[in-house]
Short mmCIF file of C-alpha atoms in Angstrom, two decimals:
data_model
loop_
_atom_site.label_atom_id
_atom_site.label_comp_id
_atom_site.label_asym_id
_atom_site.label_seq_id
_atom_site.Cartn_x
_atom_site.Cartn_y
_atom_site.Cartn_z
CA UNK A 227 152.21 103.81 36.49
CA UNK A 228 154.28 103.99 39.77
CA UNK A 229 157.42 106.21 39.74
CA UNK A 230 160.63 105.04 40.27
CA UNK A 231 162.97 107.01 42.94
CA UNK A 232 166.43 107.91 41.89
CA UNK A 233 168.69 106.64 44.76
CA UNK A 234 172.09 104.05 45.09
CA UNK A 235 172.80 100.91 46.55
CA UNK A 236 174.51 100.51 48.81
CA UNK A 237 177.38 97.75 49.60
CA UNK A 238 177.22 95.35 51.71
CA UNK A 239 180.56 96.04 53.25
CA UNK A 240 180.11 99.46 54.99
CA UNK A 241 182.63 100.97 57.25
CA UNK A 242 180.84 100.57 60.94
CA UNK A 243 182.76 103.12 62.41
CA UNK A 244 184.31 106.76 61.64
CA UNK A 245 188.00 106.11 60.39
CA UNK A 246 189.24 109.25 62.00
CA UNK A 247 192.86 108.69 61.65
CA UNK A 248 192.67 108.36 57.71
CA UNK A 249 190.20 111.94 57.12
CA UNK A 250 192.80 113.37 59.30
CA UNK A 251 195.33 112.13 57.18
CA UNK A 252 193.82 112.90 53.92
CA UNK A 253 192.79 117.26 55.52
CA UNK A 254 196.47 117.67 56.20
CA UNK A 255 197.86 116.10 53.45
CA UNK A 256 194.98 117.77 50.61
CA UNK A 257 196.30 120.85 48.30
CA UNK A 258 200.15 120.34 49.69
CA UNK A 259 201.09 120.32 46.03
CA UNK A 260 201.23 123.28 44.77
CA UNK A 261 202.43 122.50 41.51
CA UNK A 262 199.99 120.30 40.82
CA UNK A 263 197.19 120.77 38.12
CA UNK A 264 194.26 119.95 40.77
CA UNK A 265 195.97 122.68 42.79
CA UNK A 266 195.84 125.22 40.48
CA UNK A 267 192.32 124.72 38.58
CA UNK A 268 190.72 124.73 42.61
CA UNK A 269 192.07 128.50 43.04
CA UNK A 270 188.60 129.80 43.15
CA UNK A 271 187.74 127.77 45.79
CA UNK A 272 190.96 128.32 48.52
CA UNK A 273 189.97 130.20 51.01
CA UNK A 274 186.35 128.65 51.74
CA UNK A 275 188.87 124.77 50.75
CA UNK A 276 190.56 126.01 53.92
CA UNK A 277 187.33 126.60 56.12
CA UNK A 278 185.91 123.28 55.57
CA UNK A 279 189.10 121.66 56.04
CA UNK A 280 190.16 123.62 59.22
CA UNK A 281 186.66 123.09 60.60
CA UNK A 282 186.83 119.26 60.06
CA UNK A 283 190.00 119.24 61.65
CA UNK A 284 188.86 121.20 64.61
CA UNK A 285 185.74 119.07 65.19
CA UNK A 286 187.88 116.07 65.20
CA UNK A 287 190.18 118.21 67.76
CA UNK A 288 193.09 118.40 65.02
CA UNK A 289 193.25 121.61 64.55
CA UNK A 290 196.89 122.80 63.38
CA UNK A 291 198.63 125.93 64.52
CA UNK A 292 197.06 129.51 62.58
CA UNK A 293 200.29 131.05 61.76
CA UNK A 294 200.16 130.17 57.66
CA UNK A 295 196.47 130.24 57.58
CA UNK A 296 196.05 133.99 58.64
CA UNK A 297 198.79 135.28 56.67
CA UNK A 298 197.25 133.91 53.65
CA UNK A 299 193.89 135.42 54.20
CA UNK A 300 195.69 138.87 54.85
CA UNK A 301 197.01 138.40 51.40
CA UNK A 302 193.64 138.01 50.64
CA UNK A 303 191.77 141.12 51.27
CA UNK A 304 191.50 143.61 48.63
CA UNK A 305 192.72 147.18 50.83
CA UNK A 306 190.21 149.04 48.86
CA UNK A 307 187.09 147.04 48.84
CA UNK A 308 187.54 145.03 52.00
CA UNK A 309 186.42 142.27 50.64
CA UNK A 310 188.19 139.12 50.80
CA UNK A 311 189.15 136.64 47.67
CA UNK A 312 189.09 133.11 47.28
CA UNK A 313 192.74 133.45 46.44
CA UNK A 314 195.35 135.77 45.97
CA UNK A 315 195.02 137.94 42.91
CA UNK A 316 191.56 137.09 42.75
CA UNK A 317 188.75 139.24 43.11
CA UNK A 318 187.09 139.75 46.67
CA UNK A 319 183.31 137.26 47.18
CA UNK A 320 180.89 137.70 49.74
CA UNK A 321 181.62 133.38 49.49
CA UNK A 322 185.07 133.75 50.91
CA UNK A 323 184.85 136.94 52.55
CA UNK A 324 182.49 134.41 55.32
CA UNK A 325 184.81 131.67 55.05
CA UNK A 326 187.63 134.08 55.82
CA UNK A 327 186.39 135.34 59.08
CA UNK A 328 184.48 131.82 60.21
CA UNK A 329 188.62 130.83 59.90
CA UNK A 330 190.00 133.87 62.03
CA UNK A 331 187.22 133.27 64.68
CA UNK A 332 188.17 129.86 64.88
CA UNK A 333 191.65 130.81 66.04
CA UNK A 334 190.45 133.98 67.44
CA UNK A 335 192.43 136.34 65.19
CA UNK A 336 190.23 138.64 63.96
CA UNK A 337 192.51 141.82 64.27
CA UNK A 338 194.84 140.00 61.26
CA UNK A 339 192.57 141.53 59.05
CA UNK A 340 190.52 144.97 58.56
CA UNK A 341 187.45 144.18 60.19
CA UNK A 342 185.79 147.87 59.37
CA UNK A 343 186.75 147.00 55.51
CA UNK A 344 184.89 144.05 55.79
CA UNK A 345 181.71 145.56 56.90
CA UNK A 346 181.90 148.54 54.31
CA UNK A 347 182.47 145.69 51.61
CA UNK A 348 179.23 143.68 53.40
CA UNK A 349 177.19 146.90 53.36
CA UNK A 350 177.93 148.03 49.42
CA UNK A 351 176.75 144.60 48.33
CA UNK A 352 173.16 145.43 49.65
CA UNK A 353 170.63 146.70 47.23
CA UNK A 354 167.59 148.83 47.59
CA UNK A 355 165.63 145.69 47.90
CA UNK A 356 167.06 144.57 50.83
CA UNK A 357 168.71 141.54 48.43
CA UNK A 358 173.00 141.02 48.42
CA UNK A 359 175.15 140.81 45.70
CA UNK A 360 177.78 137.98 45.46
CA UNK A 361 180.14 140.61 44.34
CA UNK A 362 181.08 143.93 42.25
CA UNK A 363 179.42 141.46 38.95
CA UNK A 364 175.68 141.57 40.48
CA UNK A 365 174.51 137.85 40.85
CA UNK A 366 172.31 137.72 43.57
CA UNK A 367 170.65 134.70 45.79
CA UNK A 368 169.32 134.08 49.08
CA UNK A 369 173.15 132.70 49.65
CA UNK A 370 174.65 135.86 49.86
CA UNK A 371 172.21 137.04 52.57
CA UNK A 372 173.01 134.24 54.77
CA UNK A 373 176.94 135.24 54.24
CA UNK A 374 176.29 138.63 55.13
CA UNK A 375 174.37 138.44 58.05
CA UNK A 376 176.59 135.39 59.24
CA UNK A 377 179.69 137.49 58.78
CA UNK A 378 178.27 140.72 60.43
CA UNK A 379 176.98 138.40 63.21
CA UNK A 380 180.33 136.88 63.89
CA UNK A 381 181.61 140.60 63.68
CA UNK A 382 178.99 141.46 66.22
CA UNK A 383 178.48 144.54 63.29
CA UNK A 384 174.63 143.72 62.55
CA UNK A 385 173.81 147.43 62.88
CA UNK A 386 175.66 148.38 58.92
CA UNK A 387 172.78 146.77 57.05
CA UNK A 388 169.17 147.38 56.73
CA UNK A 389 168.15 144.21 58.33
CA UNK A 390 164.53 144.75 57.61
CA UNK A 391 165.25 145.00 54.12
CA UNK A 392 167.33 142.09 53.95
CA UNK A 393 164.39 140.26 55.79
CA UNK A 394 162.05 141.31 53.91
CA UNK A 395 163.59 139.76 50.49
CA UNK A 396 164.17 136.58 51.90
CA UNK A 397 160.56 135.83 53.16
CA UNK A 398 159.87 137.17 49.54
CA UNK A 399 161.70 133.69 48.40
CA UNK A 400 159.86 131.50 50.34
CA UNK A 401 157.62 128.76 48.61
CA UNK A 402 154.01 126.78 48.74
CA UNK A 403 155.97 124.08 49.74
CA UNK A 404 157.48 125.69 52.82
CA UNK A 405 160.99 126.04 51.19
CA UNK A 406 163.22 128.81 50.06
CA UNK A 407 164.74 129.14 46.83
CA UNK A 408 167.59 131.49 45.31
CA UNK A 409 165.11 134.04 44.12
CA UNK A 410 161.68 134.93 44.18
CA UNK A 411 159.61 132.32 42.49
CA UNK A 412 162.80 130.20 42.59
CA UNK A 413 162.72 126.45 43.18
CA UNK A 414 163.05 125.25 46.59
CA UNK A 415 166.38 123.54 47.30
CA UNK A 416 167.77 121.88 50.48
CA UNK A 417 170.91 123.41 49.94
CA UNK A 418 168.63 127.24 50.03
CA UNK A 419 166.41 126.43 52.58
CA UNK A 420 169.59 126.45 54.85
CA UNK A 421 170.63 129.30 53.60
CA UNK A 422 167.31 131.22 54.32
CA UNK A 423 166.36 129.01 57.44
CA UNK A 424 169.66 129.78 59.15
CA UNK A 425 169.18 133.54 57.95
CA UNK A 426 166.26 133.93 59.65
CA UNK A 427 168.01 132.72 62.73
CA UNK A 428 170.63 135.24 62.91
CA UNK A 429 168.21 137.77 62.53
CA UNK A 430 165.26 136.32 64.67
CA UNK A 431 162.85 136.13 62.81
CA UNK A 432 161.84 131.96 62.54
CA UNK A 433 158.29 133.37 62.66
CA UNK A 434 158.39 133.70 59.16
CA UNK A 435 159.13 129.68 58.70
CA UNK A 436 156.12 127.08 58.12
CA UNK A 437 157.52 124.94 60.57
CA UNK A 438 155.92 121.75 60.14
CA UNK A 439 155.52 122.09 56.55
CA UNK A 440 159.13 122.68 55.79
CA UNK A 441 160.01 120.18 58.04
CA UNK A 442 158.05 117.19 56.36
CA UNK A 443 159.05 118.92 52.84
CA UNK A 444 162.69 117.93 54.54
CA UNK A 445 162.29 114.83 55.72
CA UNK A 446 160.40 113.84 52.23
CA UNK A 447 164.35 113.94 51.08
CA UNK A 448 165.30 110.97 52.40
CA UNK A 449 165.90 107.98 50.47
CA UNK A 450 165.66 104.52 51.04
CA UNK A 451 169.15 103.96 51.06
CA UNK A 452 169.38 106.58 53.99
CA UNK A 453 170.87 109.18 52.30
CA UNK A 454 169.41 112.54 51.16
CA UNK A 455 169.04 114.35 48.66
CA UNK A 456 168.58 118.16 47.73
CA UNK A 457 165.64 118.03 46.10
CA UNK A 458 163.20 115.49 44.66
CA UNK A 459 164.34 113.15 42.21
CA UNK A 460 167.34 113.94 42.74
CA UNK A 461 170.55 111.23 44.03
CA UNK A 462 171.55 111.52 47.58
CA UNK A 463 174.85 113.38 48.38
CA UNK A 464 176.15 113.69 51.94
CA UNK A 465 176.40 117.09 51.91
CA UNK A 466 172.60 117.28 52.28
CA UNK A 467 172.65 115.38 55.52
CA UNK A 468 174.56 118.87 57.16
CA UNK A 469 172.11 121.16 54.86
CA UNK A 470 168.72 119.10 55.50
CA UNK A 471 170.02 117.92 59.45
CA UNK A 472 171.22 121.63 60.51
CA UNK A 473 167.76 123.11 59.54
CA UNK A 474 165.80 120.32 60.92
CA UNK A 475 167.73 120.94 64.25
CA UNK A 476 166.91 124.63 63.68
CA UNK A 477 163.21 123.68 63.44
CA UNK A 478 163.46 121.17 66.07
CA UNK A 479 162.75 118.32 63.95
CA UNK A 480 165.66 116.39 63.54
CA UNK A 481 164.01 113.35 65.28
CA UNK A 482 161.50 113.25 62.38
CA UNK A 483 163.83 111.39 59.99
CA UNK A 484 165.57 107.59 59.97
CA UNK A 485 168.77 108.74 61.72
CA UNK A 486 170.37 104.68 61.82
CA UNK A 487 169.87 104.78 58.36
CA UNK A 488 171.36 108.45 57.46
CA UNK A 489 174.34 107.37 59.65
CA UNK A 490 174.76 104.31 57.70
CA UNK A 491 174.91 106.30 54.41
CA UNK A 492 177.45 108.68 55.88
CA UNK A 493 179.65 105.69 56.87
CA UNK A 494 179.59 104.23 53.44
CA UNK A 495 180.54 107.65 51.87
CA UNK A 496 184.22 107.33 53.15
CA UNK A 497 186.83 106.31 50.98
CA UNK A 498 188.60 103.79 53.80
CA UNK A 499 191.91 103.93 51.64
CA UNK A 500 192.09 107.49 51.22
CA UNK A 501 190.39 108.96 54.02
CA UNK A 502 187.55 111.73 53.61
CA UNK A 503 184.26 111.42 52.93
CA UNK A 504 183.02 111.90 48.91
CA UNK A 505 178.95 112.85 47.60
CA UNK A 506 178.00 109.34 47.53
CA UNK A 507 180.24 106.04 48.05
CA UNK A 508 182.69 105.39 46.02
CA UNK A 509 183.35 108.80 44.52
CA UNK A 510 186.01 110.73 44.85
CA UNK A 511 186.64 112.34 48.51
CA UNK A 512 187.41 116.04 48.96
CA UNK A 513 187.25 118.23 51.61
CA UNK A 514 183.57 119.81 51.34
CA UNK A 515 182.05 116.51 51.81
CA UNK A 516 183.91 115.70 54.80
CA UNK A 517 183.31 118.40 56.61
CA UNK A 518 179.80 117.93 56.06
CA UNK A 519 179.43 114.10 56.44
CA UNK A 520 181.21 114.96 60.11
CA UNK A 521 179.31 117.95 60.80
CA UNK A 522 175.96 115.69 60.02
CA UNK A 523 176.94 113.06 62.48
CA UNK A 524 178.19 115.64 64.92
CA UNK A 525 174.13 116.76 64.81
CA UNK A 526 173.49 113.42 64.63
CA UNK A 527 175.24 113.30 68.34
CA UNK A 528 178.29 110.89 67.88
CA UNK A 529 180.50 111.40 71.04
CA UNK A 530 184.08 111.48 69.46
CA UNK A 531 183.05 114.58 67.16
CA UNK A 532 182.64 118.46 69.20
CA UNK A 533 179.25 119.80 69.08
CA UNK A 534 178.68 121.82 65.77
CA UNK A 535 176.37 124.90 65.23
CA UNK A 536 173.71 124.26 63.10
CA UNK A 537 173.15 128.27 61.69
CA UNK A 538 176.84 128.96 61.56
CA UNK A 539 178.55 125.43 60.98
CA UNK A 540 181.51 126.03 63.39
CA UNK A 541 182.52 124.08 66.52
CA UNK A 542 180.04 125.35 69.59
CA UNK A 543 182.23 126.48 71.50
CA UNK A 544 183.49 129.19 68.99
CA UNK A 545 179.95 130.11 69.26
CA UNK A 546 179.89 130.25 72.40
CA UNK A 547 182.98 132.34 73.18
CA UNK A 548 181.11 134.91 70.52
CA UNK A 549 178.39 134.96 72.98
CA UNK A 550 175.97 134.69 69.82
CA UNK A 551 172.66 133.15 70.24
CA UNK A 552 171.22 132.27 66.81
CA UNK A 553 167.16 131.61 67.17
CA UNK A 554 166.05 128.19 67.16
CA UNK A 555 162.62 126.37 68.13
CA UNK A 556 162.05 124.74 71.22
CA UNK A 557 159.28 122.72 72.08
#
């Protein structure tokens, strides 16, 4: 009996073009009231709400002035830790603690906060294993080493963890299939394989990747509506076109997919009354999906968007001025 793929159809009446002017619009203009019961029940998520608006904005060349922006993330690191919280009063994540400092090296303002706290709060979420904590509560996932190497990379502080260690865990997650999961034995997820892919790129060590097998495993997550998905059987959601395009580009593989058709199912995901992108058209928008539907076209090479990073997902040329060269292959 043949098996029937889980996927969405689409309309017939799909934006053909970017509608910058409304996401714009709809970044500025998100989690303005404060009063609000959507403002307050998204608390956990501020700080990294403000990275993926501010880098949408900035990719779009939007970008609005840092003053507000940095104070609020000094509020937000925890003096004795050095960790950094998804909001005030809140206790410090490895989660935020990334999105805190991808923000400050954005506006190149890194001395707002204690960078050395940072690192010692990076360096006491290690454990023996060579595995990170999310925070002082113990989860741990293949996540949290991409935040901490990310962070210590943009911090150009590699040298406070045992990087061997760390590597060692993550090719520890790595599957039949080619892909990564959260854990040893773990599933492999789209959303992972990033995580580890880009990982192993800050630390240089792709060798450990199945190139071609991960790749197809990848490309296998494309519908045929276009859109992808995270894993099989699963509905697409746009945020998988940054996580599945970004390590494709790190593998050098991003022309092994249907790009006209991923494009088309990243158009369709905007709300054209609203502005922003949402998971899958018409759902609701919010920020994390629009940064990643326009990160995924920026790698998808649309010339009104700034060239994105595929490891780090920040503008280039933040990259750039970091003089950081994250591993990728070349043919």
């Amino acid at each position: 009996m043949a098996t029937l793929i889980k996927d969405i159809s689409l309309q017939e009446a799909i934006p053909t073009r970017i509608i910058f002017e409304k996401h714009i619009e709809f970044i500025k203009e998100y989690g303005q009231k404060d009063n609000s019961y959507e403002y307050g029940m998204t608390d956990y998520l501020r700080v990294s709400g403000m990275y993926w608006g501010l880098t949408a904005l900035e990719l779009v060349n939007s970008l609005p002035p840092q003053f507000e922006f940095v104070e609020y993330i000094k509020k937000c690191q925890d003096p004795s830790s050095g960790g950094i919280s998804a909001c005030l009063k809140h206790d410090p994540h490895i989660l935020h603690t990334l999105s805190a400092v991808q923000i400050l090296c954005i506006y190149n303002y890194l001395d707002a906060i204690d960078v050395d706290g940072v690192v010692r709060y990076i360096k006491s979420l290690q454990q023996q294993d060579g595995s990170f904590m999310g925070d002082k509560w113990g989860e741990i996932d293949t996540r949290f080493s991409f935040c901490a190497v990310a962070t210590l990379s943009l911090l150009n502080r590699m040298d406070a963890i045992d990087v061997n260690k760390a590597v060692d865990f993550v090719a520890s997650c790595k599957n039949f299939d080619g892909g990564f999961g959260s854990r040893p034995l773990s599933e492999s997820h789209a959303g992972l394989i990033y995580c580890c892919v880009g990982f192993l790129s800050i630390t240089n060590r792709l060798d450990i990747v199945d190139r071609d097998t991960l790749a197809w495993w990848l490309c296998e997550r494309q519908l045929p509506s276009g859109g992808l998905n995270g894993r099989p059987e699963k509905l697409p959601d746009v945020c998988y076109s940054w996580w599945v395009l970004s390590t494709l580009t790190i593998l050098g593989r991003l022309h092994w997919i249907d790009q006209d058709s991923l494009k088309n199912f990243i158009l369709a995901c905007q709300d054209t009354e609203t502005g922003g992108f949402a998971d899958r058209p018409g759902d609701i928008a919010d920020p994390f999906h629009t940064l990643f539907g326009l990160a995924a076209m920026s790698l998808l090479g649309h010339e009104s968007i700034q060239k994105v990073n595929p490891t780090f997902c920040m503008p280039q040329h933040v990259i750039d001025r970091l003089q950081l060269k994250p591993q990728i292959f070349i043919d």
